[in-house]
Amino acid sequence: MSEEDDSLRDLYQDLILDHGRAPRNFQALENPDHEAVGHNPLCGDKIILSLKLDASRRIAQASFQGEGCAISTASASMMTEILKGKTIEDAKALWLVFEEMCKGSQPSEEMAAQFNEDDLLRLTALSGVNKYPVRVKCATLAWRTLLAALDPTSPKSTKTE
Ligand code: ZN
């Protein structure tokens, strides 16, 4: 591995540790427009995700509560930061990119070009878990819970597995 690879890996690790230790948007949201509960029984992670939309149907606020491992907490924390200001369509498109990255593939340039560098950096850091299949469930829990929250046919409490 080159030195550059090492420093990138350190950066990714620092990002995940930082969000795992001091999660952002870790709070209850009163009167959320969308909410869902997600479980990852493999690891014991549980999150409650709440969203508020603004008048133009953009995500004004995303927050989460629950208990989980460092990866699931970091992923939920980064996701709530990423979602702010996004439309629901943007959010779903980002999930598709992240899902591919978690399978070990790089997003196409066309896909990547839709999103800002900060968002992609965070998703790239998390997608490092693709080397550890059990951890992928931890990293994707928040996103799968997001889809459940946005699905109008889904009950408010959803088990995502
Ligand atoms: Zn976990």
PDB file of C-alpha atoms and ligand atoms in Angstrom:
ATOM      1  CA  MET A   1       0.000   0.000   0.000  1.00  0.00           C
ATOM      2  CA  SER A   2       1.266   3.462  -0.834  1.00  0.00           C
ATOM      3  CA  GLU A   3       1.551   6.233   1.720  1.00  0.00           C
ATOM      4  CA  GLU A   4      -1.299   8.001   0.046  1.00  0.00           C
ATOM      5  CA  ASP A   5      -3.553   4.974   0.519  1.00  0.00           C
ATOM      6  CA  ASP A   6      -2.538   4.852   4.172  1.00  0.00           C
ATOM      7  CA  SER A   7      -3.401   8.466   4.819  1.00  0.00           C
ATOM      8  CA  LEU A   8      -6.752   8.100   3.067  1.00  0.00           C
ATOM      9  CA  ARG A   9      -7.504   5.050   5.158  1.00  0.00           C
ATOM     10  CA  ASP A  10      -6.626   7.016   8.303  1.00  0.00           C
ATOM     11  CA  LEU A  11      -8.905   9.820   7.222  1.00  0.00           C
ATOM     12  CA  TYR A  12     -11.785   7.378   6.706  1.00  0.00           C
ATOM     13  CA  GLN A  13     -11.119   5.751  10.054  1.00  0.00           C
ATOM     14  CA  ASP A  14     -10.991   9.121  11.831  1.00  0.00           C
ATOM     15  CA  LEU A  15     -14.284  10.153  10.245  1.00  0.00           C
ATOM     16  CA  ILE A  16     -16.028   6.965  11.388  1.00  0.00           C
ATOM     17  CA  LEU A  17     -14.542   7.121  14.898  1.00  0.00           C
ATOM     18  CA  ASP A  18     -15.487  10.762  15.256  1.00  0.00           C
ATOM     19  CA  HIS A  19     -19.120  10.204  14.244  1.00  0.00           C
ATOM     20  CA  GLY A  20     -19.312   6.976  16.264  1.00  0.00           C
ATOM     21  CA  ARG A  21     -18.168   8.741  19.428  1.00  0.00           C
ATOM     22  CA  ALA A  22     -20.005  12.007  18.983  1.00  0.00           C
ATOM     23  CA  PRO A  23     -22.999  11.331  16.740  1.00  0.00           C
ATOM     24  CA  ARG A  24     -24.613  14.357  15.101  1.00  0.00           C
ATOM     25  CA  ASN A  25     -28.381  14.885  15.170  1.00  0.00           C
ATOM     26  CA  PHE A  26     -28.766  12.317  17.947  1.00  0.00           C
ATOM     27  CA  GLN A  27     -32.078  13.492  19.379  1.00  0.00           C
ATOM     28  CA  ALA A  28     -35.828  13.030  19.224  1.00  0.00           C
ATOM     29  CA  LEU A  29     -37.792  15.115  16.761  1.00  0.00           C
ATOM     30  CA  GLU A  30     -41.225  16.393  17.737  1.00  0.00           C
ATOM     31  CA  ASN A  31     -44.013  15.816  15.231  1.00  0.00           C
ATOM     32  CA  PRO A  32     -41.865  14.258  12.514  1.00  0.00           C
ATOM     33  CA  ASP A  33     -43.268  14.014   8.986  1.00  0.00           C
ATOM     34  CA  HIS A  34     -41.667  10.606   8.548  1.00  0.00           C
ATOM     35  CA  GLU A  35     -40.395   8.126  11.085  1.00  0.00           C
ATOM     36  CA  ALA A  36     -39.326   4.493  11.169  1.00  0.00           C
ATOM     37  CA  VAL A  37     -37.603   2.059  13.469  1.00  0.00           C
ATOM     38  CA  GLY A  38     -34.892  -0.184  12.090  1.00  0.00           C
ATOM     39  CA  HIS A  39     -33.276  -3.262  13.610  1.00  0.00           C
ATOM     40  CA  ASN A  40     -30.183  -5.150  12.678  1.00  0.00           C
ATOM     41  CA  PRO A  41     -30.579  -8.380  14.663  1.00  0.00           C
ATOM     42  CA  LEU A  42     -27.194  -9.687  13.505  1.00  0.00           C
ATOM     43  CA  CYS A  43     -25.429  -7.062  15.579  1.00  0.00           C
ATOM     44  CA  GLY A  44     -28.161  -5.766  17.898  1.00  0.00           C
ATOM     45  CA  ASP A  45     -28.270  -2.296  16.335  1.00  0.00           C
ATOM     46  CA  LYS A  46     -31.508  -0.371  16.647  1.00  0.00           C
ATOM     47  CA  ILE A  47     -32.320   3.097  15.367  1.00  0.00           C
ATOM     48  CA  ILE A  48     -35.340   5.343  15.298  1.00  0.00           C
ATOM     49  CA  LEU A  49     -35.092   7.748  12.392  1.00  0.00           C
ATOM     50  CA  SER A  50     -37.199  10.922  12.227  1.00  0.00           C
ATOM     51  CA  LEU A  51     -37.506  13.401   9.379  1.00  0.00           C
ATOM     52  CA  LYS A  52     -39.072  16.800   8.968  1.00  0.00           C
ATOM     53  CA  LEU A  53     -39.741  18.199   5.500  1.00  0.00           C
ATOM     54  CA  ASP A  54     -39.990  21.855   4.555  1.00  0.00           C
ATOM     55  CA  ALA A  55     -42.650  23.452   2.360  1.00  0.00           C
ATOM     56  CA  SER A  56     -40.748  22.524  -0.809  1.00  0.00           C
ATOM     57  CA  ARG A  57     -40.577  18.854   0.308  1.00  0.00           C
ATOM     58  CA  ARG A  58     -36.882  18.983   1.053  1.00  0.00           C
ATOM     59  CA  ILE A  59     -35.547  17.319   4.178  1.00  0.00           C
ATOM     60  CA  ALA A  60     -35.278  20.162   6.682  1.00  0.00           C
ATOM     61  CA  GLN A  61     -34.172  18.017   9.594  1.00  0.00           C
ATOM     62  CA  ALA A  62     -33.150  14.416  10.091  1.00  0.00           C
ATOM     63  CA  SER A  63     -32.357  12.959  13.470  1.00  0.00           C
ATOM     64  CA  PHE A  64     -31.997   9.588  15.087  1.00  0.00           C
ATOM     65  CA  GLN A  65     -32.007   7.793  18.396  1.00  0.00           C
ATOM     66  CA  GLY A  66     -31.247   4.282  19.453  1.00  0.00           C
ATOM     67  CA  GLU A  67     -28.376   2.043  20.327  1.00  0.00           C
ATOM     68  CA  GLY A  68     -25.859   0.360  18.132  1.00  0.00           C
ATOM     69  CA  CYS A  69     -22.254  -0.370  17.356  1.00  0.00           C
ATOM     70  CA  ALA A  70     -19.809   2.344  16.260  1.00  0.00           C
ATOM     71  CA  ILE A  71     -20.372   1.621  12.561  1.00  0.00           C
ATOM     72  CA  SER A  72     -24.168   1.811  12.684  1.00  0.00           C
ATOM     73  CA  THR A  73     -24.017   4.954  14.837  1.00  0.00           C
ATOM     74  CA  ALA A  74     -21.460   6.623  12.575  1.00  0.00           C
ATOM     75  CA  SER A  75     -23.487   5.713   9.506  1.00  0.00           C
ATOM     76  CA  ALA A  76     -26.713   7.150  10.945  1.00  0.00           C
ATOM     77  CA  SER A  77     -24.876  10.272  12.099  1.00  0.00           C
ATOM     78  CA  MET A  78     -23.319  10.902   8.677  1.00  0.00           C
ATOM     79  CA  MET A  79     -26.577  10.111   6.903  1.00  0.00           C
ATOM     80  CA  THR A  80     -28.536  12.687   8.918  1.00  0.00           C
ATOM     81  CA  GLU A  81     -25.935  15.303   7.959  1.00  0.00           C
ATOM     82  CA  ILE A  82     -26.003  14.273   4.312  1.00  0.00           C
ATOM     83  CA  LEU A  83     -29.809  14.334   4.112  1.00  0.00           C
ATOM     84  CA  LYS A  84     -30.225  17.933   5.214  1.00  0.00           C
ATOM     85  CA  GLY A  85     -31.506  20.013   2.292  1.00  0.00           C
ATOM     86  CA  LYS A  86     -31.932  17.004  -0.005  1.00  0.00           C
ATOM     87  CA  THR A  87     -35.139  16.102  -1.774  1.00  0.00           C
ATOM     88  CA  ILE A  88     -36.583  12.650  -1.200  1.00  0.00           C
ATOM     89  CA  GLU A  89     -35.514  11.707  -4.736  1.00  0.00           C
ATOM     90  CA  ASP A  90     -31.926  12.854  -4.012  1.00  0.00           C
ATOM     91  CA  ALA A  91     -31.922  10.788  -0.841  1.00  0.00           C
ATOM     92  CA  LYS A  92     -33.071   7.656  -2.662  1.00  0.00           C
ATOM     93  CA  ALA A  93     -30.509   8.186  -5.416  1.00  0.00           C
ATOM     94  CA  LEU A  94     -27.729   8.546  -2.849  1.00  0.00           C
ATOM     95  CA  TRP A  95     -28.784   5.289  -1.234  1.00  0.00           C
ATOM     96  CA  LEU A  96     -28.477   3.499  -4.599  1.00  0.00           C
ATOM     97  CA  VAL A  97     -24.939   4.843  -4.964  1.00  0.00           C
ATOM     98  CA  PHE A  98     -24.018   3.864  -1.418  1.00  0.00           C
ATOM     99  CA  GLU A  99     -25.533   0.389  -1.837  1.00  0.00           C
ATOM    100  CA  GLU A 100     -23.315  -0.222  -4.871  1.00  0.00           C
ATOM    101  CA  MET A 101     -20.277   1.051  -2.951  1.00  0.00           C
ATOM    102  CA  CYS A 102     -21.033  -1.352  -0.104  1.00  0.00           C
ATOM    103  CA  LYS A 103     -20.891  -4.186  -2.608  1.00  0.00           C
ATOM    104  CA  GLY A 104     -17.380  -3.076  -3.452  1.00  0.00           C
ATOM    105  CA  SER A 105     -18.050  -1.256  -6.713  1.00  0.00           C
ATOM    106  CA  GLN A 106     -17.254   2.361  -7.477  1.00  0.00           C
ATOM    107  CA  PRO A 107     -20.126   4.625  -8.455  1.00  0.00           C
ATOM    108  CA  SER A 108     -20.090   5.637 -12.106  1.00  0.00           C
ATOM    109  CA  GLU A 109     -18.774   9.129 -12.822  1.00  0.00           C
ATOM    110  CA  GLU A 110     -22.234  10.154 -13.891  1.00  0.00           C
ATOM    111  CA  MET A 111     -23.677   9.010 -10.565  1.00  0.00           C
ATOM    112  CA  ALA A 112     -20.879  10.528  -8.515  1.00  0.00           C
ATOM    113  CA  ALA A 113     -21.175  13.855 -10.321  1.00  0.00           C
ATOM    114  CA  GLN A 114     -24.663  14.361  -8.889  1.00  0.00           C
ATOM    115  CA  PHE A 115     -23.389  14.650  -5.367  1.00  0.00           C
ATOM    116  CA  ASN A 116     -21.004  16.935  -3.538  1.00  0.00           C
ATOM    117  CA  GLU A 117     -17.525  15.851  -2.463  1.00  0.00           C
ATOM    118  CA  ASP A 118     -18.276  15.868   1.257  1.00  0.00           C
ATOM    119  CA  ASP A 119     -21.183  13.479   0.854  1.00  0.00           C
ATOM    120  CA  LEU A 120     -19.151  11.115  -1.301  1.00  0.00           C
ATOM    121  CA  LEU A 121     -16.209  11.225   1.103  1.00  0.00           C
ATOM    122  CA  ARG A 122     -18.445  10.131   3.983  1.00  0.00           C
ATOM    123  CA  LEU A 123     -20.084   7.390   1.948  1.00  0.00           C
ATOM    124  CA  THR A 124     -16.699   6.176   0.708  1.00  0.00           C
ATOM    125  CA  ALA A 125     -15.396   6.015   4.280  1.00  0.00           C
ATOM    126  CA  LEU A 126     -18.352   3.863   5.325  1.00  0.00           C
ATOM    127  CA  SER A 127     -18.306   1.673   2.257  1.00  0.00           C
ATOM    128  CA  GLY A 128     -14.886   0.425   3.411  1.00  0.00           C
ATOM    129  CA  VAL A 129     -16.980  -2.153   5.298  1.00  0.00           C
ATOM    130  CA  ASN A 130     -17.528  -4.046   2.038  1.00  0.00           C
ATOM    131  CA  LYS A 131     -14.548  -6.142   3.097  1.00  0.00           C
ATOM    132  CA  TYR A 132     -16.540  -7.303   6.143  1.00  0.00           C
ATOM    133  CA  PRO A 133     -19.946  -8.594   5.003  1.00  0.00           C
ATOM    134  CA  VAL A 134     -21.412  -8.701   8.528  1.00  0.00           C
ATOM    135  CA  ARG A 135     -20.543  -5.016   8.966  1.00  0.00           C
ATOM    136  CA  VAL A 136     -22.357  -4.033   5.790  1.00  0.00           C
ATOM    137  CA  LYS A 137     -25.671  -4.586   7.622  1.00  0.00           C
ATOM    138  CA  CYS A 138     -24.482  -2.145  10.301  1.00  0.00           C
ATOM    139  CA  ALA A 139     -23.442   0.478   7.751  1.00  0.00           C
ATOM    140  CA  THR A 140     -26.664   0.237   5.742  1.00  0.00           C
ATOM    141  CA  LEU A 141     -29.166   0.050   8.628  1.00  0.00           C
ATOM    142  CA  ALA A 142     -29.770   3.810   8.741  1.00  0.00           C
ATOM    143  CA  TRP A 143     -30.350   3.942   4.980  1.00  0.00           C
ATOM    144  CA  ARG A 144     -32.703   0.972   4.961  1.00  0.00           C
ATOM    145  CA  THR A 145     -34.603   2.608   7.819  1.00  0.00           C
ATOM    146  CA  LEU A 146     -34.745   5.807   5.757  1.00  0.00           C
ATOM    147  CA  LEU A 147     -36.416   3.949   2.878  1.00  0.00           C
ATOM    148  CA  ALA A 148     -38.927   2.461   5.309  1.00  0.00           C
ATOM    149  CA  ALA A 149     -39.626   5.931   6.724  1.00  0.00           C
ATOM    150  CA  LEU A 150     -40.240   7.351   3.251  1.00  0.00           C
ATOM    151  CA  ASP A 151     -42.466   4.494   2.124  1.00  0.00           C
ATOM    152  CA  PRO A 152     -46.061   5.651   2.587  1.00  0.00           C
ATOM    153  CA  THR A 153     -47.320   2.054   2.696  1.00  0.00           C
ATOM    154  CA  SER A 154     -44.946   1.064   5.445  1.00  0.00           C
ATOM    155  CA  PRO A 155     -46.104   0.955   9.082  1.00  0.00           C
ATOM    156  CA  LYS A 156     -44.339   3.364  11.426  1.00  0.00           C
ATOM    157  CA  SER A 157     -42.355   0.590  13.045  1.00  0.00           C
ATOM    158  CA  THR A 158     -40.455  -1.433  10.516  1.00  0.00           C
ATOM    159  CA  LYS A 159     -37.995  -4.222  10.906  1.00  0.00           C
ATOM    160  CA  THR A 160     -35.333  -3.927   8.253  1.00  0.00           C
ATOM    161  CA  GLU A 161     -33.242  -7.006   7.773  1.00  0.00           C
TER     162      GLU A 161
HETATM  163 ZN    ZN B   1     -23.607  -3.078  14.192  1.00  0.00          ZN
END
